[in-house]
Structure formats: C-alpha cells, structure tokens
Short mmCIF file of C-alpha atoms and ligand atoms in Angstrom, two decimals:
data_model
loop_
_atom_site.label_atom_id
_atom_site.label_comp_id
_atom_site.label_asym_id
_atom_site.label_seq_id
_atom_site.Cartn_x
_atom_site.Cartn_y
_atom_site.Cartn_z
CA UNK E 1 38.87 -64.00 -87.28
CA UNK E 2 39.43 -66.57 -90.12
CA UNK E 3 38.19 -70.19 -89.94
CA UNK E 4 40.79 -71.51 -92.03
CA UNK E 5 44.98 -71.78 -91.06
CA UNK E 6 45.90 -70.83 -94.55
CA UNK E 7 44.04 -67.46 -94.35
CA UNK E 8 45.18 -66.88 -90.55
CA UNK E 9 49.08 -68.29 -90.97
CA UNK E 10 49.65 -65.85 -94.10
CA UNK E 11 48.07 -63.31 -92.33
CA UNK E 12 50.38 -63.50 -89.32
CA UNK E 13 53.92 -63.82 -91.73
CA UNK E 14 53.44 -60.47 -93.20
CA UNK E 15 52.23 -58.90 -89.77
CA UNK E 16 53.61 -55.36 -89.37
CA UNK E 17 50.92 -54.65 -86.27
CA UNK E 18 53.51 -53.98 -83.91
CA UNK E 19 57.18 -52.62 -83.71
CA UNK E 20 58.34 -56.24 -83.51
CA UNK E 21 58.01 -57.04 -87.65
CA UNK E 22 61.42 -54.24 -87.66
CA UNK E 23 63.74 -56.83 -85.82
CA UNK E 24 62.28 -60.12 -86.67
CA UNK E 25 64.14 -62.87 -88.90
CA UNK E 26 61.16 -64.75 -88.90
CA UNK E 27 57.39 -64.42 -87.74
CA UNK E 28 57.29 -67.83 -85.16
CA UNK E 29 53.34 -68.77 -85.84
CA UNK E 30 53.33 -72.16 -84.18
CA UNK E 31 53.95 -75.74 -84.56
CA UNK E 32 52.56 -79.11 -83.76
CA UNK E 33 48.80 -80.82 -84.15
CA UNK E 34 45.93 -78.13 -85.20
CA UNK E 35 43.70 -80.85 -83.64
CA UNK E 36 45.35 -80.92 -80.41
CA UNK E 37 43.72 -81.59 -77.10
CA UNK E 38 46.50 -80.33 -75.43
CA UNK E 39 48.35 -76.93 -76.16
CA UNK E 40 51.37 -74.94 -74.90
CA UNK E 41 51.80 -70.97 -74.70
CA UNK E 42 55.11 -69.50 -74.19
CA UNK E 43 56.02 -65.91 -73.91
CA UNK E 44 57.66 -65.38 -77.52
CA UNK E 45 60.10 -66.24 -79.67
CA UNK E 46 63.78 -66.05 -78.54
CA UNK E 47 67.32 -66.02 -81.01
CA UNK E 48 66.95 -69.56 -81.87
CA UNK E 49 63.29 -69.62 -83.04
CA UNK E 50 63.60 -66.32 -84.57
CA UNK E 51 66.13 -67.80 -87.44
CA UNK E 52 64.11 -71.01 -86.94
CA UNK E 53 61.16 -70.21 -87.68
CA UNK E 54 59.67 -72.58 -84.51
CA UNK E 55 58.68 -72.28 -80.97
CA UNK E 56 61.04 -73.51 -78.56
CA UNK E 57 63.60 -74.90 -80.48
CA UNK E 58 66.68 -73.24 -78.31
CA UNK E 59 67.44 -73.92 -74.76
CA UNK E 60 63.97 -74.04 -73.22
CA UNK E 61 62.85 -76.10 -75.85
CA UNK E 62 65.32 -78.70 -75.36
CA UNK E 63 64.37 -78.71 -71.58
CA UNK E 64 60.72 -78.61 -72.55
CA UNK E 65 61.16 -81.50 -75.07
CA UNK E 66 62.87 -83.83 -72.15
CA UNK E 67 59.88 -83.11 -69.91
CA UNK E 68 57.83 -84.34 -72.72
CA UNK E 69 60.32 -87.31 -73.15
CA UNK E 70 60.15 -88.44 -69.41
CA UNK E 71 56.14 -87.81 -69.39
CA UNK E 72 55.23 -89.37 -72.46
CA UNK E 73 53.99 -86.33 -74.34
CA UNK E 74 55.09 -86.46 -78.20
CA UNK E 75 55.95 -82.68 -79.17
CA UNK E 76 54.25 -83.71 -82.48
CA UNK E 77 50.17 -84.61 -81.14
CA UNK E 78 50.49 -81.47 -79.09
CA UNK E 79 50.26 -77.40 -80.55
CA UNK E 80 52.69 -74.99 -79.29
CA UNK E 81 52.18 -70.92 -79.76
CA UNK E 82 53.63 -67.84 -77.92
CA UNK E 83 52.30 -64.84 -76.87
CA UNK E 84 53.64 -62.72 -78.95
CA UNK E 85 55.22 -64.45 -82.90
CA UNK E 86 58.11 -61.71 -83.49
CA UNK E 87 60.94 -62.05 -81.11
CA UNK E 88 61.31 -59.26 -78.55
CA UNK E 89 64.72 -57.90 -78.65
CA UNK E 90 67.69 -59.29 -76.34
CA UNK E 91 64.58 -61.34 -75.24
CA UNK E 92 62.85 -58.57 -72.88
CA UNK E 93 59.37 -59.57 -72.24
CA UNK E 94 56.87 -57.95 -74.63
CA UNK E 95 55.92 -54.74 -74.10
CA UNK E 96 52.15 -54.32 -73.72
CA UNK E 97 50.87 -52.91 -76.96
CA UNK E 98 53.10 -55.68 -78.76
CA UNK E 99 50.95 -58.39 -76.47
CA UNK E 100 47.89 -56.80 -76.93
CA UNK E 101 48.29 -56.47 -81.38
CA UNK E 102 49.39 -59.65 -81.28
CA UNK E 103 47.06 -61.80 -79.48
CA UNK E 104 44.03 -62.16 -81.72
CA UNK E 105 46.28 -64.54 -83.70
CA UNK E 106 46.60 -66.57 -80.62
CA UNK E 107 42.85 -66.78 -79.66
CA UNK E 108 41.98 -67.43 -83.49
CA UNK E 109 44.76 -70.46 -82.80
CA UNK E 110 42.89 -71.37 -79.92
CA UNK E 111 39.25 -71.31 -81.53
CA UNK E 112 40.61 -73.54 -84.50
CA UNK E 113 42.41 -75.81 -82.24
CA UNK E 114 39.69 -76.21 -79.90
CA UNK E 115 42.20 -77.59 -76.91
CA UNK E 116 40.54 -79.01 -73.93
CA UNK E 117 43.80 -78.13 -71.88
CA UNK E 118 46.05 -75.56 -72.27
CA UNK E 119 49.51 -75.28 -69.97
CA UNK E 120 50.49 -71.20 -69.45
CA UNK E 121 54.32 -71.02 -69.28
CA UNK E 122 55.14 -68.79 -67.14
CA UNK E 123 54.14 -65.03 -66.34
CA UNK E 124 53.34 -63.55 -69.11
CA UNK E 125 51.56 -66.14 -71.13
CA UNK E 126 49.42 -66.22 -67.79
CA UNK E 127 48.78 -62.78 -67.10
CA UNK E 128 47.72 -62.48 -70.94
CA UNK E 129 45.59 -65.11 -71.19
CA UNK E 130 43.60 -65.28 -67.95
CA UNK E 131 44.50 -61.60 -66.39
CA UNK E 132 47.06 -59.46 -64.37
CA UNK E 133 45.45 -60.47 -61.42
CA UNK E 134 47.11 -63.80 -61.72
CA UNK E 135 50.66 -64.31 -60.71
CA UNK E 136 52.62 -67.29 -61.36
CA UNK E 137 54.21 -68.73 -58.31
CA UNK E 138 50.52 -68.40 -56.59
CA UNK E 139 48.76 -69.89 -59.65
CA UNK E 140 50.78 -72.76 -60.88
CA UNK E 141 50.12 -76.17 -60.53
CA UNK E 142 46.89 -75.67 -59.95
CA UNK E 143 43.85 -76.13 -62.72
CA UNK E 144 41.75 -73.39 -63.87
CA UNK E 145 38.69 -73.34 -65.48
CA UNK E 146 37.33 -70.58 -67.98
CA UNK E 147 34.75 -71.34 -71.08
CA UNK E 148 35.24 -74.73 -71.13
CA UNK E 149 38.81 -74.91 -71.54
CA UNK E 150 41.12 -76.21 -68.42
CA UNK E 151 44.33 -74.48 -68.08
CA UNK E 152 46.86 -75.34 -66.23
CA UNK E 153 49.87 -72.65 -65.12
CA UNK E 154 53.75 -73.83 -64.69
CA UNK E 155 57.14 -72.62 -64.50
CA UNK E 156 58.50 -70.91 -68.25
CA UNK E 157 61.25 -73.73 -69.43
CA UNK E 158 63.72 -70.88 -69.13
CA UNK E 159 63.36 -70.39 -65.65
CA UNK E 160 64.08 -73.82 -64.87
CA UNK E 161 67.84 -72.72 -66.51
CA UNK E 162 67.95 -70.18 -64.11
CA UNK E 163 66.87 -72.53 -60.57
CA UNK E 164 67.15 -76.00 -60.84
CA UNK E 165 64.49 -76.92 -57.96
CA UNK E 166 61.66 -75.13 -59.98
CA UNK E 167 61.98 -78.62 -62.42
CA UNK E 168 60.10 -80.82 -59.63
CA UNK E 169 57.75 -77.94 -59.89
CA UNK E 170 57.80 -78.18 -63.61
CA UNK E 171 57.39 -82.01 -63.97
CA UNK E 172 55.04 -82.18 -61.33
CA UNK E 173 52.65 -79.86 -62.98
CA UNK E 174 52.70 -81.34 -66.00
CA UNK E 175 52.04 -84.88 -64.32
CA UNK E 176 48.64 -83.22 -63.05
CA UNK E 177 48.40 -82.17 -67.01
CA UNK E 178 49.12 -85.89 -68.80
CA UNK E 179 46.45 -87.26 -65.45
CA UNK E 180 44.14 -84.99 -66.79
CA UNK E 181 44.16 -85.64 -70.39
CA UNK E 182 43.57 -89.34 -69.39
CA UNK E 183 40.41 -88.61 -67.41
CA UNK E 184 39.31 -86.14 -70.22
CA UNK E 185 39.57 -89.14 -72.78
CA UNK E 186 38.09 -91.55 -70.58
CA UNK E 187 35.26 -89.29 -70.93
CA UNK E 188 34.69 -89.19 -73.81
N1 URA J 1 60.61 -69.05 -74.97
C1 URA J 1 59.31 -68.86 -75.29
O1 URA J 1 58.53 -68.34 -74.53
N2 URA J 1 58.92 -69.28 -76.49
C2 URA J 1 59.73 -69.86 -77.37
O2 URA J 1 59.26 -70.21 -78.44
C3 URA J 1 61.07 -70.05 -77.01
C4 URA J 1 61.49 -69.63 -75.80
FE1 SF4 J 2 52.47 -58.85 -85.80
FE2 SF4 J 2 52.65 -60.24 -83.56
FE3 SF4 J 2 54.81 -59.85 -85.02
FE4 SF4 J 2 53.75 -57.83 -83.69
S1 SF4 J 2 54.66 -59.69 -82.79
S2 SF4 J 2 54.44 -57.79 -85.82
S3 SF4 J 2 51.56 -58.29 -83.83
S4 SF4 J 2 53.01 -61.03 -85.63
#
C-alpha cells in the first residue's frame, strides 16, 4: 500500500509480478482526475494502449469517449484503470494469477481516489472486483452497494463493436450513473 501516486505509479512501471511485463510495450497505469468521484474499470490494456501508454485510447475508447460526449461526462474529471496494466496477448482475457498479482495496484488506485461511484465494464472487471458470483448480463444496470462505494455494472465498450443493441444498454446505464452523481452532489 503507498499513500502517495509517485511511490505507487513507479512501482507499477517496473512491475514484473506476472508473465504479462514479457510482452508489454508499456505498463497502462491509468489516466484522468486522482480526485475523481466517478471512476471507470476496464478489463486491460489492448494494442492501442499498450504502445500508448493509456486506457482506452483504441476502438472502445473512442466508443466510450462518445458516450461521454452525448452524456456530458468530460474523460478528463473522471479516473480510468483496468484490471490488469500489461496487455494480455491477442487480447485474451487475463488469466487468473495475472488478475489476482495485479490488482492491489487497482485497490491502492481506488483508496487514493476515494470514488463515490465506480462503473464495472464488463465481465471481468465485475467478477474481480465484486466476485464470480456476479455475471454481467444479470448485474448490469443495476447499482450496487459495498463499503460505501456505489458501483454500477455495464456492457465492456468492446462489446458494443460486436452487437449494436447492447449501446441502449450502454447509454442507459450510464444515464442511471451521471443521475446519480447529481443526487450524490446534491448531498453534499
Ligand atoms: N479495453 C479495456 O478493457 N481497457 C482498455 O484500456 C482498452 C480496451
Ligand atoms: Fe505487474 Fe500487473 Fe503488469 Fe502483471 S499486469 S506485470 S502484475 S503491472
């Protein structure tokens, strides 16, 4: 655990915990506002952030970044991570032991970010954060509460590629997400 980003950012670009360092161009840490209300977890990096450098930079970005557009969320106020920060080869989903090494730097992202919402793309970001027991087309669009932080499950931006119709899913979800920040605020 480090209470500083410095410490916990170096830490992660010379991380040779799992097999993952061997194929990696670069280690993907994260991007966006370390004082974030609001956070994103994808699965891991894919070609384009691995020479990047950034999370979701490549195709699902670009779809993720037009949500944002139509919704009103500014990439920039918001923090984005992955499960896993090397990219998994021809983008297989990582293997368990690569998850598992790799996500105390995501919960040390977490503690420093102190989100009140966090939106789980897809499966595995899910299953890793709240538990196998969850599965994604049960689960999403629909908030869950654990320690104080709300999360919210949706669609991975690359699966929207794949089936068009899971968008109105997708934007719908994250309408529930933007409503919720606004009560949160008016909170507080
Ligand atoms: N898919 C992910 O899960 N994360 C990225 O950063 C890019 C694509
Ligand atoms: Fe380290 Fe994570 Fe990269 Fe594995 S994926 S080498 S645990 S930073």
């Amino acid at each position: 655990m480090y209470d500083n980003w410095e410490e916990l950012e170096a830490e992660a670009k010379k991380c040779r915990k799992c097999k993952l360092w061997q194929t990696r161009t670069n280690v993907v840490f994260g991007v966006g506002n370390k004082n974030a209300d609001l956070m994103f977890i994808g699965e891991g990096p894919g070609a384009d952030e691995d020479m990047q450098g950034e999370p979701f930079v490549g195709k699902a970005g670009k779809l993720m970044n037009m949500a944002f557009e139509t919704l009103g969320i500014k990439r920039e106020e918001v923090y984005i991570a992955n499960i896993v920060k090397c990219r998994p080869p021809s983008n297989r989903n990582p293997e368990e032991d690569e998850a598992t090494a790799c996500l105390d730097y995501l919960r040390n992202q977490v503690i420093l970010v102190k989100p009140k919402i966090i939106v789980l793309l897809g499966s595995v970001a899910l299953k890793n954060i709240l538990g196998k027991e969850y599965g994604i087309t049960a689960s999403r669009g629909k908030w869950i509460e654990k320690k104080g932080i709300l999360y919210m499950p949706t669609w991975h931006p690359a699966a929207l590629l794949r089936d068009e119709t899971k968008k109105i899913d997708f934007i719908k979800d994250l309408k529930l997400v933007v409503e919720g920040m606004k009560t949160l605020n008016n909170k507080n």
